[in-house]
Structure formats: structure tokens, C-alpha cells
XYZ file of C-alpha atoms in Angstrom:
523
model
C -68.302 -53.542 -141.183
C -66.710 -50.508 -139.602
C -68.544 -48.693 -136.839
C -68.976 -44.992 -137.373
C -68.070 -42.599 -134.596
C -70.836 -40.045 -134.263
C -69.725 -36.731 -132.794
C -72.320 -34.191 -131.752
C -71.425 -30.883 -133.450
C -70.505 -27.968 -131.248
C -73.241 -25.339 -130.926
C -71.939 -21.948 -131.977
C -72.614 -19.099 -129.579
C -72.263 -16.492 -132.339
C -75.878 -15.379 -132.388
C -77.986 -13.346 -134.800
C -77.723 -10.124 -132.799
C -74.099 -10.943 -132.022
C -73.367 -10.767 -135.746
C -75.305 -7.497 -136.107
C -73.390 -6.065 -133.149
C -70.028 -7.101 -134.649
C -70.958 -5.554 -137.999
C -71.946 -2.319 -136.241
C -68.536 -2.245 -134.506
C -66.772 -2.654 -137.874
C -68.914 0.073 -139.445
C -68.248 2.449 -136.563
C -64.497 1.839 -136.330
C -63.522 1.633 -139.974
C -65.863 4.337 -141.166
C -63.553 6.730 -139.273
C -60.543 5.429 -141.208
C -61.768 6.724 -144.573
C -59.987 10.036 -144.138
C -56.769 8.266 -143.130
C -56.516 5.599 -145.812
C -57.313 7.857 -148.750
C -56.359 5.285 -151.364
C -58.699 2.766 -149.700
C -61.474 5.230 -148.873
C -64.016 3.891 -151.344
C -63.263 0.238 -150.543
C -63.322 0.735 -146.774
C -66.929 1.801 -147.016
C -67.623 -1.866 -147.736
C -65.536 -3.368 -144.913
C -68.710 -4.037 -142.920
C -70.290 -5.721 -145.945
C -67.309 -8.061 -146.364
C -67.208 -8.789 -142.643
C -70.947 -9.489 -142.416
C -70.728 -11.878 -145.354
C -67.932 -13.841 -143.641
C -69.725 -13.887 -140.277
C -72.969 -15.182 -141.774
C -71.586 -17.611 -144.362
C -68.379 -18.766 -142.689
C -64.958 -19.056 -144.410
C -64.986 -17.977 -148.054
C -62.535 -17.592 -150.927
C -62.045 -14.210 -152.552
C -64.010 -15.335 -155.609
C -66.972 -16.348 -153.437
C -66.738 -13.083 -151.494
C -66.891 -11.234 -154.787
C -69.928 -13.273 -155.864
C -71.881 -12.817 -152.615
C -71.057 -9.131 -151.993
C -71.085 -8.030 -155.668
C -67.966 -5.926 -155.027
C -64.984 -5.623 -157.342
C -61.856 -7.671 -156.775
C -59.845 -4.579 -155.788
C -62.505 -3.553 -153.258
C -62.495 -7.044 -151.740
C -58.699 -7.043 -151.604
C -58.411 -3.645 -149.904
C -61.099 -4.484 -147.344
C -59.392 -7.767 -146.492
C -56.010 -6.056 -146.132
C -57.343 -3.620 -143.533
C -59.421 -6.239 -141.688
C -56.437 -8.619 -141.523
C -54.148 -5.810 -140.327
C -56.554 -5.119 -137.464
C -56.889 -8.816 -136.547
C -60.539 -9.006 -137.592
C -59.996 -11.537 -140.391
C -57.555 -14.464 -140.705
C -56.511 -16.021 -144.007
C -55.783 -19.744 -144.157
C -55.160 -22.375 -146.810
C -57.048 -25.641 -147.086
C -55.197 -28.597 -148.569
C -57.287 -30.449 -151.113
C -56.161 -33.803 -152.391
C -55.724 -34.015 -156.138
C -56.831 -36.737 -158.479
C -54.833 -39.842 -159.371
C -51.230 -38.842 -159.966
C -51.935 -35.191 -159.177
C -50.299 -33.171 -156.403
C -52.540 -31.675 -153.693
C -53.553 -28.077 -154.197
C -54.122 -25.283 -151.695
C -57.152 -22.979 -151.642
C -56.985 -19.728 -149.648
C -60.036 -18.832 -147.591
C -60.830 -15.957 -145.221
C -62.408 -16.244 -141.798
C -63.975 -13.436 -139.726
C -62.717 -13.488 -136.115
C -65.855 -12.676 -134.142
C -64.142 -12.537 -130.736
C -61.443 -10.139 -131.933
C -64.064 -7.829 -133.435
C -65.995 -7.678 -130.165
C -62.723 -7.111 -128.245
C -62.369 -3.791 -130.092
C -65.039 -2.412 -127.753
C -62.913 -3.429 -124.745
C -59.789 -1.441 -125.536
C -60.459 0.945 -122.633
C -60.610 -2.030 -120.226
C -57.366 -3.407 -121.644
C -55.663 -0.016 -121.395
C -56.682 0.232 -117.739
C -54.879 -3.054 -117.027
C -51.665 -1.728 -118.588
C -51.930 1.624 -116.783
C -52.018 -0.234 -113.455
C -48.927 -2.336 -114.222
C -46.677 -0.218 -116.462
C -45.638 3.336 -117.233
C -46.973 5.771 -119.802
C -44.573 4.646 -122.543
C -45.993 1.123 -122.479
C -49.490 2.600 -122.528
C -48.668 4.699 -125.602
C -47.194 1.714 -127.437
C -50.229 -0.438 -126.719
C -52.549 2.348 -127.828
C -50.679 2.384 -131.137
C -51.137 -1.379 -131.479
C -54.869 -1.033 -130.852
C -55.233 1.868 -133.259
C -53.098 0.602 -136.139
C -53.396 -3.144 -135.741
C -49.879 -4.417 -136.395
C -47.122 -1.780 -136.298
C -43.524 -2.838 -136.949
C -40.958 -2.640 -134.193
C -38.613 0.347 -134.203
C -35.299 0.717 -132.405
C -36.561 3.216 -129.843
C -39.551 1.094 -128.768
C -37.826 -2.277 -128.433
C -37.047 -1.868 -124.742
C -40.674 -0.927 -124.077
C -41.850 -3.763 -126.283
C -39.742 -6.218 -124.295
C -41.678 -5.367 -121.111
C -45.044 -6.015 -122.762
C -43.926 -9.206 -124.506
C -42.411 -10.573 -121.280
C -45.766 -9.960 -119.550
C -47.474 -11.560 -122.589
C -49.685 -8.579 -123.321
C -48.028 -8.378 -126.753
C -47.120 -11.278 -129.019
C -45.613 -11.937 -132.416
C -48.179 -11.970 -135.188
C -49.380 -15.395 -136.334
C -48.571 -17.022 -139.657
C -50.358 -14.983 -142.355
C -51.751 -18.084 -144.076
C -51.565 -21.318 -142.059
C -52.390 -24.587 -143.804
C -55.176 -26.846 -142.570
C -54.547 -30.453 -143.539
C -57.532 -32.616 -144.563
C -59.093 -34.403 -141.619
C -58.588 -38.139 -141.312
C -61.565 -40.311 -140.532
C -61.752 -41.114 -136.846
C -60.607 -44.711 -136.174
C -63.293 -47.151 -135.113
C -63.193 -48.972 -131.812
C -64.079 -52.663 -131.656
C -65.846 -52.581 -128.324
C -66.792 -50.402 -125.414
C -68.021 -46.794 -125.394
C -65.393 -44.091 -125.433
C -65.858 -40.484 -124.497
C -65.145 -38.223 -127.452
C -63.882 -34.700 -127.022
C -66.091 -31.858 -128.161
C -65.123 -30.939 -131.739
C -63.319 -27.662 -132.276
C -64.826 -24.870 -134.318
C -63.148 -23.871 -137.579
C -62.055 -20.623 -135.895
C -60.286 -22.550 -133.128
C -58.537 -24.826 -135.635
C -57.343 -21.927 -137.785
C -56.051 -19.880 -134.847
C -54.219 -22.869 -133.374
C -52.567 -23.545 -136.732
C -51.567 -19.878 -137.129
C -50.150 -19.116 -133.692
C -46.378 -19.644 -133.305
C -45.061 -22.032 -130.668
C -44.535 -20.500 -127.210
C -40.789 -19.978 -127.646
C -41.390 -17.880 -130.758
C -44.670 -16.264 -129.826
C -43.201 -14.355 -126.873
C -39.652 -13.743 -128.119
C -38.295 -10.295 -128.935
C -35.205 -8.737 -130.430
C -32.544 -7.690 -127.924
C -32.135 -3.918 -128.414
C -28.334 -4.029 -128.421
C -26.042 -7.042 -128.224
C -22.537 -6.132 -129.425
C -24.063 -3.781 -131.962
C -26.188 -6.511 -133.512
C -29.845 -7.469 -133.194
C -30.336 -10.892 -131.608
C -33.486 -12.685 -130.648
C -34.191 -13.374 -127.002
C -35.523 -16.933 -126.953
C -35.593 -19.730 -124.387
C -32.565 -22.031 -124.383
C -34.948 -24.935 -123.774
C -36.610 -24.499 -127.173
C -37.186 -27.870 -128.853
C -35.792 -28.791 -132.271
C -39.268 -28.408 -133.792
C -39.673 -24.963 -132.216
C -36.243 -23.891 -133.515
C -37.141 -24.971 -137.064
C -40.405 -23.020 -136.910
C -38.562 -20.097 -135.324
C -36.047 -19.973 -138.223
C -38.880 -20.344 -140.724
C -40.641 -17.349 -139.219
C -37.928 -15.124 -140.653
C -38.128 -16.760 -144.093
C -40.547 -16.592 -147.010
C -42.364 -19.672 -145.700
C -44.329 -17.425 -143.334
C -44.274 -14.406 -145.596
C -42.200 -12.462 -143.093
C -39.537 -9.869 -143.725
C -36.485 -9.116 -141.640
C -38.701 -6.860 -139.529
C -40.732 -8.787 -136.977
C -44.320 -7.642 -136.492
C -46.201 -7.673 -133.201
C -49.797 -7.312 -132.062
C -51.787 -7.100 -128.831
C -52.471 -10.488 -127.221
C -56.200 -10.369 -126.463
C -56.061 -13.725 -124.689
C -53.884 -12.333 -121.901
C -56.149 -9.329 -121.367
C -59.268 -11.513 -121.179
C -57.425 -13.858 -118.821
C -56.628 -10.936 -116.516
C -60.254 -9.817 -116.514
C -61.372 -13.376 -115.791
C -58.997 -13.577 -112.847
C -60.260 -10.232 -111.565
C -63.853 -11.510 -111.748
C -62.849 -14.594 -109.747
C -61.167 -12.467 -107.079
C -64.128 -10.058 -106.882
C -66.479 -13.034 -106.516
C -64.418 -14.443 -103.625
C -64.133 -11.041 -101.939
C -67.919 -10.674 -102.045
C -68.593 -14.223 -100.781
C -65.769 -14.573 -98.246
C -63.367 -11.819 -97.214
C -60.368 -9.743 -98.287
C -57.892 -12.330 -96.965
C -59.213 -15.119 -99.177
C -59.327 -12.727 -102.141
C -55.686 -11.716 -101.553
C -54.562 -15.351 -101.486
C -56.515 -16.226 -104.642
C -55.174 -13.165 -106.461
C -51.576 -14.070 -105.594
C -52.071 -17.646 -106.806
C -53.632 -16.469 -110.062
C -50.791 -14.028 -110.737
C -48.179 -16.732 -110.067
C -49.731 -19.276 -112.461
C -51.139 -16.925 -115.120
C -48.459 -17.517 -117.761
C -48.777 -21.289 -117.420
C -52.392 -21.243 -118.588
C -52.601 -22.366 -122.213
C -56.149 -21.146 -122.837
C -58.450 -18.508 -121.411
C -61.140 -20.945 -120.251
C -58.694 -23.301 -118.566
C -60.347 -25.667 -116.088
C -57.564 -25.897 -113.483
C -54.457 -23.863 -112.752
C -50.945 -25.164 -112.187
C -50.142 -26.414 -108.679
C -48.246 -24.376 -106.089
C -46.730 -25.478 -102.817
C -47.776 -23.812 -99.577
C -44.405 -22.069 -99.296
C -44.655 -20.767 -102.887
C -48.128 -19.383 -102.234
C -46.898 -17.697 -99.066
C -43.985 -16.097 -100.939
C -46.375 -14.730 -103.565
C -48.858 -13.447 -100.986
C -46.324 -11.474 -98.904
C -45.059 -9.784 -102.063
C -48.393 -7.988 -102.364
C -49.277 -4.888 -100.372
C -52.495 -6.437 -99.047
C -50.771 -9.650 -97.947
C -47.531 -8.222 -96.614
C -48.452 -8.886 -92.973
C -50.319 -12.162 -93.473
C -49.153 -15.014 -91.258
C -48.847 -18.652 -92.306
C -51.773 -19.565 -90.049
C -53.938 -16.909 -91.690
C -52.887 -18.259 -95.116
C -53.930 -21.802 -94.169
C -57.287 -20.510 -92.912
C -57.884 -18.600 -96.163
C -57.029 -21.654 -98.267
C -59.517 -23.676 -96.222
C -62.199 -21.042 -96.900
C -61.707 -21.320 -100.657
C -63.829 -24.433 -100.901
C -66.463 -23.351 -103.449
C -65.942 -22.308 -107.103
C -63.449 -21.029 -108.022
C -62.167 -23.638 -105.547
C -58.675 -24.294 -104.284
C -57.901 -27.997 -104.145
C -55.201 -29.388 -101.860
C -53.136 -32.426 -102.843
C -49.784 -33.569 -101.390
C -49.166 -30.194 -99.754
C -49.778 -28.375 -103.050
C -52.763 -26.331 -104.159
C -54.401 -25.443 -107.470
C -57.426 -23.448 -108.555
C -60.369 -25.168 -110.208
C -62.313 -22.945 -112.581
C -65.809 -24.387 -112.677
C -68.097 -22.815 -115.244
C -70.304 -21.102 -112.652
C -70.355 -17.627 -114.153
C -72.995 -18.364 -116.854
C -75.200 -20.217 -114.338
C -75.005 -17.374 -111.816
C -75.711 -14.884 -114.607
C -78.795 -16.791 -115.782
C -80.140 -17.042 -112.233
C -79.613 -13.313 -111.735
C -81.535 -12.525 -114.933
C -84.456 -14.752 -113.901
C -84.579 -13.112 -110.457
C -84.750 -9.599 -111.941
C -87.285 -10.474 -114.632
C -89.623 -12.938 -112.973
C -89.222 -12.554 -109.221
C -88.168 -14.640 -106.235
C -90.450 -17.643 -106.812
C -89.341 -18.042 -110.450
C -85.729 -17.671 -109.300
C -86.094 -20.548 -106.816
C -87.716 -22.768 -109.456
C -85.140 -21.980 -112.103
C -82.240 -22.414 -109.666
C -83.528 -25.857 -108.669
C -83.899 -27.053 -112.276
C -80.528 -25.568 -113.238
C -78.719 -27.344 -110.397
C -80.552 -30.660 -110.886
C -79.954 -30.806 -114.650
C -82.793 -33.300 -115.237
C -86.531 -33.443 -115.911
C -88.721 -32.773 -112.858
C -92.481 -32.993 -112.443
C -94.536 -29.884 -111.617
C -95.740 -31.028 -108.198
C -92.260 -32.134 -107.172
C -90.884 -28.701 -108.124
C -93.505 -26.992 -105.979
C -92.722 -29.234 -103.009
C -88.965 -28.635 -103.132
C -89.098 -24.871 -103.746
C -92.030 -24.153 -101.366
C -93.822 -22.226 -104.122
C -97.647 -22.244 -104.055
C -98.875 -25.222 -106.102
C -101.417 -23.088 -107.942
C -98.709 -20.584 -108.924
C -96.025 -23.107 -109.916
C -97.586 -24.152 -113.289
C -98.091 -20.479 -114.243
C -94.438 -19.631 -113.504
C -93.165 -22.723 -115.326
C -95.311 -21.962 -118.367
C -94.071 -18.368 -118.446
C -90.438 -19.481 -118.292
C -91.094 -22.097 -120.991
C -92.836 -19.575 -123.237
C -89.807 -17.262 -122.986
C -87.438 -20.158 -123.880
C -85.917 -20.471 -120.411
C -87.174 -24.043 -119.901
C -87.700 -27.239 -121.867
C -91.043 -29.024 -121.395
C -92.119 -32.633 -122.013
C -95.509 -34.274 -121.542
C -95.732 -37.715 -119.984
C -99.013 -39.619 -120.384
C -99.520 -42.749 -118.298
C -101.825 -45.247 -119.978
C -104.170 -46.690 -117.393
C -107.879 -47.062 -116.757
C -107.808 -43.334 -116.370
C -105.130 -41.562 -118.354
C -102.912 -39.272 -116.300
C -100.773 -36.516 -117.823
C -97.672 -35.158 -116.151
C -95.695 -32.055 -117.195
C -91.923 -32.443 -116.917
C -89.511 -29.500 -116.956
C -85.762 -28.923 -117.178
C -83.216 -26.271 -118.171
C -81.529 -26.790 -121.543
C -78.430 -24.789 -120.643
C -76.766 -24.748 -124.070
C -79.816 -23.385 -125.873
C -80.595 -21.032 -122.998
C -77.053 -19.624 -122.971
C -77.393 -18.843 -126.650
C -80.822 -17.253 -126.146
C -79.698 -15.019 -123.270
C -76.448 -14.118 -125.022
C -78.452 -13.032 -128.066
C -80.590 -10.804 -125.835
C -77.452 -9.239 -124.336
C -75.987 -8.504 -127.761
C -79.361 -7.067 -128.822
C -79.400 -4.719 -125.825
C -75.793 -3.668 -126.443
C -76.541 -3.027 -130.111
C -79.523 -0.851 -129.142
C -77.319 1.232 -126.826
C -74.704 1.732 -129.554
C -77.318 2.663 -132.134
C -78.948 5.135 -129.733
C -75.570 6.773 -129.057
C -74.830 6.958 -132.787
C -78.255 8.575 -133.339
C -77.695 11.187 -130.600
C -74.265 12.089 -131.974
C -75.626 12.334 -135.507
C -78.411 14.671 -134.337
C -75.820 17.015 -132.848
C -73.107 16.668 -135.503
C -73.247 20.380 -136.349
C -72.833 21.251 -132.665
C -69.830 18.945 -132.339
C -68.104 20.707 -135.240
C -68.119 24.017 -133.331
C -65.122 24.973 -131.147
C -65.739 24.679 -127.401
C -65.653 28.472 -126.912
C -68.473 28.918 -129.452
C -70.884 26.633 -127.577
C -72.578 29.262 -125.443
C -76.144 29.902 -124.270
C -78.610 27.428 -125.761
C -75.751 25.648 -127.549
C -74.051 25.042 -124.204
C -77.276 23.551 -122.800
C -77.430 21.173 -125.771
C -73.779 20.290 -125.256
C -74.368 19.507 -121.548
C -77.373 17.343 -122.431
C -75.369 15.450 -125.084
C -72.500 14.801 -122.669
C -74.915 13.427 -120.052
C -76.555 11.121 -122.585
C -73.175 9.996 -123.893
C -71.923 9.218 -120.384
C -75.043 7.237 -119.448
C -75.089 5.208 -122.670
C -71.361 4.452 -122.607
C -71.497 3.463 -118.947
C -74.456 1.177 -119.655
C -72.544 -0.411 -122.524
C -69.546 -1.142 -120.311
C -71.720 -2.718 -117.591
C -73.562 -4.836 -120.126
C -70.271 -5.884 -121.698
C -69.093 -7.000 -118.242
C -72.102 -9.321 -118.157
C -71.369 -10.583 -121.685
C -67.783 -11.395 -120.681
C -68.985 -13.288 -117.589
C -71.425 -15.197 -119.739
C -69.417 -15.789 -122.913
C -65.683 -15.162 -122.435
C -65.114 -16.518 -118.929
């Protein structure tokens, strides 16, 4: 008899208010496109309805979308076209085995890309990164990519495009309809436990199947080689990569002779993650350690294959020194100072030394620090000490033991624990010892996965409230906003000043809250 391999399903962090927030973003962004896409104007009014259906129900075929949304086929089609163009939805085909003697068939489904939808609110952060590294022409091109989704390359922008592709801020668009093969049953092992990797979400599987291989993903047409257009691609490209590269220009991928590009959100999020790491080190240690870490991150950035990578590529001491002295802040740093800074970087994100080489270990400390900060602000210092202890221990602890370790008053400890449990910050178990006189103990621990989801939902709820309040304020003054600036005088000017203040406060609050969401969810 074969042993079955039981894999615990991955808990999705797309929460209830996260979905409502994403739908609000779609409504806000694509409601403004009605006047632009006149032929789609009626259908675009339902883009949020299509998107919400996909977010709540998961991947669906067009026929099921039509059934659940009660929209016409043309409305569904037009909504999907716009959402796919703006990287909010990805189509993919699922291979289904046929009956005896029948060929397999392929069913097209559509998947809402939650992360990409939320990234639409971060365009200003992404633009700031480009403005610090490139000139205005690159900024204008990226703004066009954000606004229109997937513009085609034109002769006069290819040189600009090359800069952004080389820096990996722009990439070739993925396959329009990748194929997911049916999953094989996991092979059984005769003996001995084996650690099984956490299963991937359907979104991760689809995106991995759609993205081109590295050699294709970041290749670009040479603007002028003997009067002809030629692709710039690595000479080390493997045979498999070359076959996929050639197929990219064929009907297999639905491509035309014009190659289409889009913004690479992964690289922008990676940059923001690195910045958060550097800021954390600067606050904990000093500017020297932050300069060294920043140089190491910049040198190994393009070797990271995923945003939440656990450890960077290794660098020798001489390579790190070369990178550091290239920067303005590290221009005068000595080798002795560099060694001292590397020694300081001993806590997350830590720098590990091995055989005269160093790499950066990204431990998932950001969510833990964020949770502790929230508990401190909401419940006070005593609750913070209790929560921090349980979070670090990661196991059940008895009430009296918690009080002893944290030095919190024993009469107050049960009240604080109960409050945290009631608000879903802690998990509680009762232990009854059967004896001549029954004794009951209360055991407590932090269930981090469930707590992350709970706190993330609260953050999305707060962000949604801020967006809805801003939308309400703008709607209340829509007649004022239609007036030219020179007509807003007297009482109208006072209203305009008030609206601008409210807008600035709400938008600033949104950005700060989004910083916390990125620390908690994206990093």
C-alpha cells in the first residue's frame, strides 16, 4: 500500500479587506479611462465587477465569469483586454487529459493578480526610484508604461528603453497564455520523514510559467546595427533559452514582430526592500554599516531570483571594498573601517563571513518587528513585553511563567493575556491536571501565520477607509474642482485651501500605511 504524502496547504494572505481595497483601486483607476476608451466605455464600468469575481472565486473561464457576473460576453471580453493590458489579470491554459484514445484539451482561465493591482498605488514610489537613478527621458517612458500598461517599442525610445531594461526596471512581457501541465502525484518514500517544501499558490505557478527565461526577459533590440534591428542577448544563452527566445517572436507566444515591454514590479519592490534594510541598519548601528550594506545590496541585486530571497550572493572582501569606494558616502572609507562595519552587521539583516567572502541573510524580521510595534502602540509597554516574549519563544507558555520572565505584575498578566487573546493576537489552550484536586493552567502562544493575516487585514481596512474618505471629499467638492484656478476666490478659495489640506493629509497617511503594508507583506 502506497503512503500518501500530506502537504499542508499554504495560507493565503489575500484578506477580505485586501480584496475590497484592490477592487476600490480598480474602480478608481479604470473609472477614469471611460473617456479615453470610448468604444469600451460601457464595458469598463464593470472592470471592478470582473476583477472582484476573480479575486473572490479564483481562476475562472470566460463562460464562468459570464455566469457569475451576469455580464455579456463582449463586456467580459473588453474588461479582460484592459485588465490584461495593465497587468492586473493573467490568462493561462490548463491541460486536461482526454478520455481513452482522445488527445488532451486546453481550457483557458483568467487569474486576478492581486499584488500587481496593489502596486498601482505605489507608482509614485517607483517613479522616485527612477528619478534618482536616471534622467527625465527614462522617467517619461516609465510613466507611459504605468499609464498605458504595455506600450510597444518605437525607434526613438529604444536607446532609453535599453537603459531601463539593463537595470531590470523594465522587462519583456510574459507569454500571453502559458500552459500549466497536470500535476503528477508526489512519489511515496519507503521510510524516514522528509521535509516537504511549502506548496506554491496558483498565482506563483502561473507567473513562473509565463515569465520568459532570463536571457529573453531582459533582452532588447539594438537601435542600429548595420541598418538592421538585432536583439541584444547573452552569448551564454542555453539551447533551451534560445529555442524559447526564437519562439517568442513566433505565433506560439502570440507575438508579432514588435516586441512589447512592461514595468518590472519585482525590481522596484526589491529596491524598496533593500532601502528598508539599509534604513534599519542605519537606525540600529551607524552610517558606515549602512553604507557597506547598501553597496553589497547594489552589487548583488540582479542575482536575486525572487523578491523575498533568503540570502544574497557572496562577495569577497576586495569586491565589497571596490563597491563601497564607488559611492559618495564610502569614498574615503579605509579597509580597516570596512572590516569593522562588517563585524557590526551581526544581526538581521546579517552579513555572514565564510572563506573570506560575505553574504547577506534576509531573515523575516520585518513582520515580527511590525507586530511588536502595533502591540506597543495599542496595548502599552507591559503587553509589548509579553507579546515579544511569546513571539520570540514560539511555543506555549504558562501564565505565571510569563509574568516571571517579563516582570509584569502577576495580577495584571492574566488581564493582558486575555485582552490580546480576545483581539486574536494570541492562541490559548487550557491544561487540566487530574489529581486529588484538579488544577487548571492557561497556556498561551503567538500563532504568527493567523496573526499576520489578521493584522494585514486591519491595515488594508485602514487604507481602504482613507481612500474612501478622500474619494468622498473630492466628490463633495466636484463642482469646485471644475472651476478654473482664477475663479476660486473668496469663500471658494477657502474651500479650495481646506480641500488641499485634507487631500495632503489623507494621501500622506496612505503612503505611510502602505510603507507598513510593504514591510509586513511584500518584504
